[in-house]
Short mmCIF file of C-alpha atoms in Angstrom, two decimals:
data_model
loop_
_atom_site.label_atom_id
_atom_site.label_comp_id
_atom_site.label_asym_id
_atom_site.label_seq_id
_atom_site.Cartn_x
_atom_site.Cartn_y
_atom_site.Cartn_z
CA UNK A 25 -10.62 11.18 -12.34
CA UNK A 26 -11.51 13.52 -9.28
CA UNK A 27 -12.26 10.43 -7.06
CA UNK A 28 -8.94 8.73 -8.16
CA UNK A 29 -7.04 12.09 -7.29
CA UNK A 30 -8.71 12.39 -3.93
CA UNK A 31 -8.27 8.76 -3.05
CA UNK A 32 -4.59 8.84 -4.00
CA UNK A 33 -3.96 12.04 -1.90
CA UNK A 34 -5.76 10.39 1.08
CA UNK A 35 -3.81 7.15 0.74
CA UNK A 36 -0.39 8.68 0.24
CA UNK A 37 -0.94 11.43 2.74
CA UNK A 38 -2.04 8.96 5.41
CA UNK A 39 0.88 6.74 4.97
CA UNK A 40 3.54 9.50 4.78
CA UNK A 41 2.00 11.15 7.88
CA UNK A 42 2.26 8.03 9.88
CA UNK A 43 5.62 6.97 8.60
CA UNK A 44 7.30 10.41 9.27
CA UNK A 45 5.44 10.77 12.58
CA UNK A 46 7.35 7.71 13.75
CA UNK A 47 10.70 9.43 12.90
CA UNK A 48 9.50 12.63 14.45
CA UNK A 49 8.21 11.34 17.79
CA UNK A 50 11.26 9.17 18.42
CA UNK A 51 13.67 11.95 17.41
CA UNK A 52 12.01 14.32 19.91
CA UNK A 53 11.93 11.53 22.68
CA UNK A 54 15.84 10.88 22.13
CA UNK A 55 16.51 14.52 22.47
CA UNK A 56 17.17 15.31 18.85
CA UNK A 57 16.47 18.67 17.26
CA UNK A 58 13.85 18.46 14.40
CA UNK A 59 14.01 21.64 12.30
CA UNK A 60 11.06 20.76 10.00
CA UNK A 61 8.36 18.21 9.75
CA UNK A 62 7.04 18.15 6.25
CA UNK A 63 4.32 16.23 4.52
CA UNK A 64 4.88 16.29 0.65
CA UNK A 65 7.64 17.72 -1.49
CA UNK A 66 8.04 20.90 -3.49
CA UNK A 67 6.71 24.35 -2.68
CA UNK A 68 4.93 24.98 0.56
CA UNK A 69 1.20 25.19 0.67
CA UNK A 70 1.22 26.31 4.20
CA UNK A 71 3.35 26.17 7.40
CA UNK A 72 3.27 26.96 11.07
CA UNK A 73 6.21 27.39 13.40
CA UNK A 74 5.82 25.68 16.83
CA UNK A 75 8.85 26.04 19.06
CA UNK A 76 12.04 24.93 17.24
CA UNK A 77 10.20 22.97 14.55
CA UNK A 78 8.45 24.11 11.31
CA UNK A 79 5.42 22.06 10.34
CA UNK A 80 4.77 22.30 6.67
CA UNK A 81 2.46 20.91 3.92
CA UNK A 82 3.82 20.87 0.54
CA UNK A 83 2.42 20.53 -3.05
CA UNK A 84 3.50 16.84 -4.10
CA UNK A 85 1.86 14.44 -1.62
CA UNK A 86 4.07 11.56 -2.63
CA UNK A 87 6.39 11.67 0.33
CA UNK A 88 7.59 13.81 3.29
CA UNK A 89 10.59 14.29 5.57
CA UNK A 90 11.92 15.24 8.92
CA UNK A 91 14.74 17.69 8.78
CA UNK A 92 16.70 16.30 11.86
CA UNK A 93 19.73 18.33 12.68
CA UNK A 94 23.06 16.45 12.62
CA UNK A 95 22.00 13.86 10.01
CA UNK A 96 25.15 14.94 8.18
CA UNK A 97 28.00 14.40 10.59
CA UNK A 98 29.61 17.57 9.58
CA UNK A 99 26.46 19.50 10.66
CA UNK A 100 27.26 20.42 14.30
CA UNK A 101 24.74 23.35 14.51
CA UNK A 102 22.62 21.48 17.13
CA UNK A 103 25.52 20.43 19.30
CA UNK A 104 24.80 17.36 21.51
CA UNK A 105 21.04 17.39 20.09
CA UNK A 106 22.34 16.48 16.65
CA UNK A 107 21.44 13.02 15.15
CA UNK A 108 25.03 11.93 14.69
CA UNK A 109 25.94 12.78 18.33
CA UNK A 110 23.38 10.36 19.80
CA UNK A 111 24.07 6.70 20.73
CA UNK A 112 23.71 4.00 18.08
CA UNK A 113 20.64 2.51 19.77
CA UNK A 114 18.92 5.82 19.83
CA UNK A 115 19.60 6.46 16.09
CA UNK A 116 18.46 2.94 15.28
CA UNK A 117 15.18 3.60 17.15
CA UNK A 118 14.60 6.76 15.04
CA UNK A 119 15.40 4.94 11.74
CA UNK A 120 13.21 1.96 12.51
CA UNK A 121 10.25 3.98 13.85
CA UNK A 122 8.94 5.00 10.45
CA UNK A 123 8.47 1.36 9.25
CA UNK A 124 7.21 0.37 12.66
CA UNK A 125 4.40 2.91 12.41
CA UNK A 126 3.57 1.59 8.91
CA UNK A 127 2.96 -1.80 10.56
CA UNK A 128 0.93 -0.35 13.36
CA UNK A 129 -1.38 1.54 11.10
CA UNK A 130 -2.70 -1.55 9.29
CA UNK A 131 -3.33 -3.32 12.61
CA UNK A 132 -5.56 -0.35 13.63
CA UNK A 133 -7.16 -0.07 10.23
CA UNK A 134 -7.89 -3.81 10.15
CA UNK A 135 -9.15 -3.70 13.71
CA UNK A 136 -11.61 -0.84 12.85
CA UNK A 137 -12.91 -2.79 9.72
CA UNK A 138 -13.44 -5.89 11.68
CA UNK A 139 -15.05 -4.34 14.53
CA UNK A 140 -17.28 -1.85 12.86
CA UNK A 141 -17.93 -3.44 9.47
CA UNK A 142 -17.48 -7.08 10.36
CA UNK A 143 -15.55 -9.91 8.89
CA UNK A 144 -16.56 -10.49 5.23
CA UNK A 145 -16.07 -14.24 4.13
CA UNK A 146 -16.57 -14.82 0.48
CA UNK A 147 -19.85 -16.67 -0.25
CA UNK A 148 -18.95 -19.77 -2.30
CA UNK A 149 -22.37 -19.61 -4.10
CA UNK A 150 -22.57 -17.74 -7.42
CA UNK A 151 -24.34 -14.57 -5.97
CA UNK A 152 -23.27 -11.11 -7.10
CA UNK A 153 -22.15 -8.71 -4.36
CA UNK A 154 -20.76 -5.33 -5.33
CA UNK A 155 -21.13 -4.37 -9.00
CA UNK A 156 -18.64 -1.64 -10.14
CA UNK A 157 -20.19 1.28 -12.03
CA UNK A 158 -19.25 1.45 -15.58
CA UNK A 159 -17.88 -2.12 -15.80
CA UNK A 160 -19.20 -4.70 -18.10
CA UNK A 161 -21.57 -6.32 -15.53
CA UNK A 162 -23.17 -2.98 -14.58
CA UNK A 163 -23.43 -1.89 -18.18
CA UNK A 164 -25.20 -5.13 -19.02
CA UNK A 165 -27.73 -4.54 -16.22
CA UNK A 166 -26.52 -7.10 -13.60
CA UNK A 167 -27.24 -6.11 -10.03
CA UNK A 168 -26.09 -6.95 -6.56
CA UNK A 169 -27.91 -10.02 -5.30
CA UNK A 170 -28.33 -11.61 -8.67
CA UNK A 171 -27.76 -15.32 -8.62
CA UNK A 172 -25.85 -16.73 -11.65
CA UNK A 173 -27.63 -19.69 -13.13
CA UNK A 174 -25.76 -20.20 -16.45
CA UNK A 175 -23.49 -18.60 -18.96
CA UNK A 176 -23.99 -19.47 -22.55
CA UNK A 177 -26.15 -22.48 -21.34
CA UNK A 178 -23.44 -23.84 -19.09
CA UNK A 179 -24.87 -24.29 -15.59
CA UNK A 180 -22.97 -22.26 -12.92
CA UNK A 181 -23.03 -23.87 -9.61
CA UNK A 182 -20.41 -21.97 -7.62
CA UNK A 183 -18.65 -18.76 -7.62
CA UNK A 184 -15.47 -20.42 -8.81
CA UNK A 185 -17.46 -21.71 -11.80
CA UNK A 186 -18.44 -18.16 -12.63
CA UNK A 187 -14.96 -16.74 -12.35
CA UNK A 188 -13.28 -19.46 -14.41
CA UNK A 189 -15.89 -19.16 -17.14
CA UNK A 190 -15.54 -15.36 -17.37
CA UNK A 191 -11.66 -15.65 -17.21
CA UNK A 192 -11.67 -17.95 -20.10
CA UNK A 193 -13.45 -15.35 -22.26
CA UNK A 194 -11.59 -13.69 -25.08
CA UNK A 195 -12.60 -10.17 -23.83
CA UNK A 196 -14.41 -9.32 -27.03
CA UNK A 197 -17.30 -12.03 -27.35
CA UNK A 198 -20.66 -11.26 -25.61
CA UNK A 199 -21.75 -13.81 -23.08
CA UNK A 200 -25.30 -14.83 -22.35
CA UNK A 201 -25.61 -14.65 -18.65
CA UNK A 202 -28.75 -16.04 -17.01
CA UNK A 203 -29.58 -14.82 -13.53
CA UNK A 204 -32.30 -15.29 -10.92
CA UNK A 205 -33.54 -11.89 -9.45
CA UNK A 206 -36.63 -11.57 -7.11
CA UNK A 207 -38.04 -15.00 -8.32
CA UNK A 208 -37.59 -14.10 -12.02
CA UNK A 209 -35.22 -15.48 -14.60
CA UNK A 210 -33.43 -12.96 -16.71
CA UNK A 211 -30.72 -13.25 -19.37
CA UNK A 212 -28.21 -10.44 -19.97
CA UNK A 213 -25.52 -9.94 -22.61
CA UNK A 214 -22.19 -9.34 -20.84
CA UNK A 215 -18.93 -8.69 -22.78
CA UNK A 216 -16.00 -9.23 -20.28
CA UNK A 217 -13.09 -6.93 -20.58
CA UNK A 218 -9.41 -8.10 -20.60
CA UNK A 219 -7.59 -6.84 -17.48
CA UNK A 220 -3.78 -6.60 -17.93
CA UNK A 221 -3.12 -6.62 -14.24
CA UNK A 222 -5.16 -9.77 -13.60
CA UNK A 223 -4.10 -11.23 -17.00
CA UNK A 224 -7.62 -12.52 -17.85
CA UNK A 225 -11.09 -11.24 -18.53
CA UNK A 226 -13.26 -9.58 -15.82
CA UNK A 227 -16.73 -8.25 -15.70
CA UNK A 228 -16.30 -5.86 -12.67
CA UNK A 229 -18.34 -7.73 -10.00
CA UNK A 230 -17.34 -9.14 -6.72
CA UNK A 231 -19.11 -12.15 -5.00
CA UNK A 232 -21.48 -11.80 -2.16
CA UNK A 233 -20.10 -12.10 1.28
CA UNK A 234 -21.21 -13.74 4.66
CA UNK A 235 -20.66 -11.18 7.34
CA UNK A 236 -19.88 -11.97 11.00
CA UNK A 237 -19.29 -9.36 13.71
CA UNK A 238 -16.39 -10.31 16.14
CA UNK A 239 -16.15 -8.63 19.51
CA UNK A 240 -13.42 -6.11 20.64
CA UNK A 241 -10.73 -8.71 21.60
CA UNK A 242 -11.50 -10.97 18.65
CA UNK A 243 -11.19 -8.07 16.23
CA UNK A 244 -7.75 -7.17 17.58
CA UNK A 245 -6.52 -10.67 17.36
CA UNK A 246 -7.80 -10.97 13.83
CA UNK A 247 -6.29 -7.64 12.94
CA UNK A 248 -2.79 -8.79 14.13
CA UNK A 249 -3.12 -12.09 12.40
CA UNK A 250 -4.19 -10.42 9.13
CA UNK A 251 -1.19 -7.94 9.39
CA UNK A 252 1.25 -10.86 9.95
CA UNK A 253 -0.27 -12.96 7.13
CA UNK A 254 -0.05 -10.09 4.71
CA UNK A 255 3.61 -9.38 5.67
CA UNK A 256 4.56 -13.01 5.09
CA UNK A 257 2.87 -12.95 1.60
CA UNK A 258 4.54 -9.72 0.63
CA UNK A 259 8.06 -10.97 1.69
CA UNK A 260 7.36 -14.09 -0.30
CA UNK A 261 6.27 -12.17 -3.32
CA UNK A 262 9.32 -9.81 -3.24
CA UNK A 263 11.50 -12.88 -2.81
CA UNK A 264 10.02 -14.40 -5.95
CA UNK A 265 10.51 -11.13 -7.84
CA UNK A 266 14.19 -11.08 -6.93
CA UNK A 267 14.67 -14.62 -7.68
CA UNK A 268 13.03 -14.46 -11.05
CA UNK A 269 14.46 -11.02 -11.73
CA UNK A 270 11.03 -9.86 -12.93
CA UNK A 271 9.40 -6.69 -11.81
CA UNK A 272 6.66 -6.54 -14.47
CA UNK A 273 4.03 -6.54 -11.71
CA UNK A 274 5.50 -3.73 -9.65
CA UNK A 275 3.50 -0.46 -9.72
CA UNK A 276 4.57 3.15 -9.29
CA UNK A 277 2.76 6.19 -8.06
CA UNK A 278 0.59 6.35 -11.20
CA UNK A 279 -0.57 2.74 -10.76
CA UNK A 280 -0.99 3.02 -7.06
CA UNK A 281 -3.16 6.13 -7.67
CA UNK A 282 -5.25 4.31 -10.16
CA UNK A 283 -5.73 1.32 -7.67
CA UNK A 284 -6.61 3.81 -4.96
CA UNK A 285 -9.31 5.26 -7.11
CA UNK A 286 -10.69 1.78 -8.09
CA UNK A 287 -10.73 0.86 -4.25
CA UNK A 288 -12.53 4.20 -3.51
CA UNK A 289 -15.30 3.42 -6.09
CA UNK A 290 -16.09 0.18 -4.19
CA UNK A 291 -16.52 2.17 -0.85
CA UNK A 292 -14.64 3.31 2.23
CA UNK A 293 -13.94 -0.14 3.63
CA UNK A 294 -12.05 -1.32 0.38
CA UNK A 295 -10.10 1.98 0.38
CA UNK A 296 -9.02 1.48 4.00
CA UNK A 297 -8.03 -2.09 3.15
CA UNK A 298 -5.99 -0.85 0.24
CA UNK A 299 -4.28 1.78 2.48
CA UNK A 300 -3.47 -1.02 5.08
CA UNK A 301 -1.90 -3.19 2.47
CA UNK A 302 0.11 -0.35 0.84
CA UNK A 303 1.34 0.68 4.30
CA UNK A 304 2.63 -2.78 4.93
CA UNK A 305 4.21 -2.75 1.49
CA UNK A 306 5.93 0.57 2.27
CA UNK A 307 7.22 -0.93 5.69
CA UNK A 308 8.66 -4.03 3.97
CA UNK A 309 10.28 -2.31 1.06
CA UNK A 310 11.61 0.57 3.11
CA UNK A 311 13.56 -1.84 5.26
CA UNK A 312 15.54 -3.27 2.34
CA UNK A 313 19.20 -2.82 3.09
CA UNK A 314 19.76 -0.41 0.21
CA UNK A 315 21.38 3.03 0.43
CA UNK A 316 18.74 5.86 0.51
CA UNK A 317 16.20 3.63 2.28
CA UNK A 318 15.75 3.24 6.10
CA UNK A 319 17.01 -0.35 5.73
CA UNK A 320 20.20 0.92 4.33
CA UNK A 321 20.62 3.53 7.06
CA UNK A 322 19.96 0.88 9.65
CA UNK A 323 22.55 -1.37 8.14
CA UNK A 324 25.24 1.50 8.29
CA UNK A 325 24.36 1.84 11.98
CA UNK A 326 24.88 -1.83 12.37
CA UNK A 327 28.37 -1.53 10.83
CA UNK A 328 29.07 1.41 13.11
CA UNK A 329 28.16 -0.58 16.22
CA UNK A 330 30.46 -3.37 15.09
CA UNK A 331 33.40 -1.22 14.02
CA UNK A 332 33.07 1.27 16.99
CA UNK A 333 33.11 4.27 14.49
CA UNK A 334 30.95 5.65 11.78
CA UNK A 335 31.57 5.34 8.04
CA UNK A 336 33.61 8.10 6.69
CA UNK A 337 31.68 11.17 5.10
CA UNK A 338 33.06 10.15 1.70
CA UNK A 339 31.89 6.60 1.96
CA UNK A 340 28.43 7.76 3.18
CA UNK A 341 28.12 10.15 0.22
CA UNK A 342 29.12 7.41 -2.22
CA UNK A 343 26.64 5.07 -0.80
CA UNK A 344 23.89 7.67 -0.76
CA UNK A 345 24.54 8.55 -4.44
CA UNK A 346 24.29 4.83 -5.32
CA UNK A 347 21.06 4.52 -3.38
CA UNK A 348 19.53 7.58 -5.11
CA UNK A 349 20.55 6.33 -8.57
CA UNK A 350 18.99 2.91 -7.98
CA UNK A 351 15.82 4.43 -6.68
CA UNK A 352 15.49 6.65 -9.62
CA UNK A 353 15.99 3.61 -11.90
CA UNK A 354 13.36 1.79 -10.11
CA UNK A 355 11.01 4.77 -10.30
CA UNK A 356 11.51 4.93 -14.07
CA UNK A 357 10.82 1.14 -14.34
CA UNK A 358 7.72 1.10 -12.39
CA UNK A 359 6.42 4.25 -14.08
CA UNK A 360 7.00 2.46 -17.44
CA UNK A 361 5.00 -0.48 -16.02
CA UNK A 362 2.18 2.04 -15.08
CA UNK A 363 2.16 3.56 -18.51
CA UNK A 364 2.05 0.07 -20.32
CA UNK A 365 -0.84 -1.12 -18.02
CA UNK A 366 -2.76 2.14 -18.78
CA UNK A 367 -2.26 1.54 -22.67
CA UNK A 368 -3.00 -2.20 -22.17
CA UNK A 369 0.32 -3.15 -23.64
#
């Protein structure tokens, strides 16, 4: 529980810090006045005033914000340093910078992982890698490095054989897993548990990996390629969700915190990988053209550029109200998903 909480705070805090830093830096560079740079919501834990900006840390680490003067066109306190007084390209830059930083972060994380930890290619042979504590494999006494020979007398030749055999289990019946360890043959009784997210039985073990260590330039190229590949997969996945009108696989803060905890149990590299994936997820979703998201704000600026004038304050208020309502409905829905997963419903 403590590890899950710390992992969630680390992941959410890192992503929010990077996202809001993008808005903050570009706002400053374009001459806008930033009254407050906040990480988190709710009551302040601490704050420090530096020049015209208050830097604050707040209780709930599930977001953050920049209080940029003039975001409301009727707010003229900052004069020509207000957001609404700046050119459309300058405002577009500020709006896009948050998601842009959420793309840069994964590139840097992937680069660090590849360069310092190496590239882990799954071993096709049925050899156990990381065995998660408290999961069926660990409870049964299986260990990292064990080679799976057979399950219930059925020969296992590849890791794919092992995964498919476990996945076909009913999540209640014990399996006789025969392994080779240090030249000895051992048989362990393992009862796979059904995982509602994966939709099949699991034993809580990863396969062994073949590790290669790329150089500096190759690590950077691999990081960029990996980031682009993940973005394509995410866009395709979101497209399928919209096409099928099914969001049962979406997770909210509770589910994300749980996944962060599970990643942290596997080590620092899996946690950083998870942070990179979540950062890209945030970048993609935040650019949806919906009121209340950066994508919706950017779309409004596009209309302004075409029309030659901004939307009326009333139209902006209506759009923002609709956006907030939609986001609240989405939050309720994904929280429901999180609860159902936790209860295995």
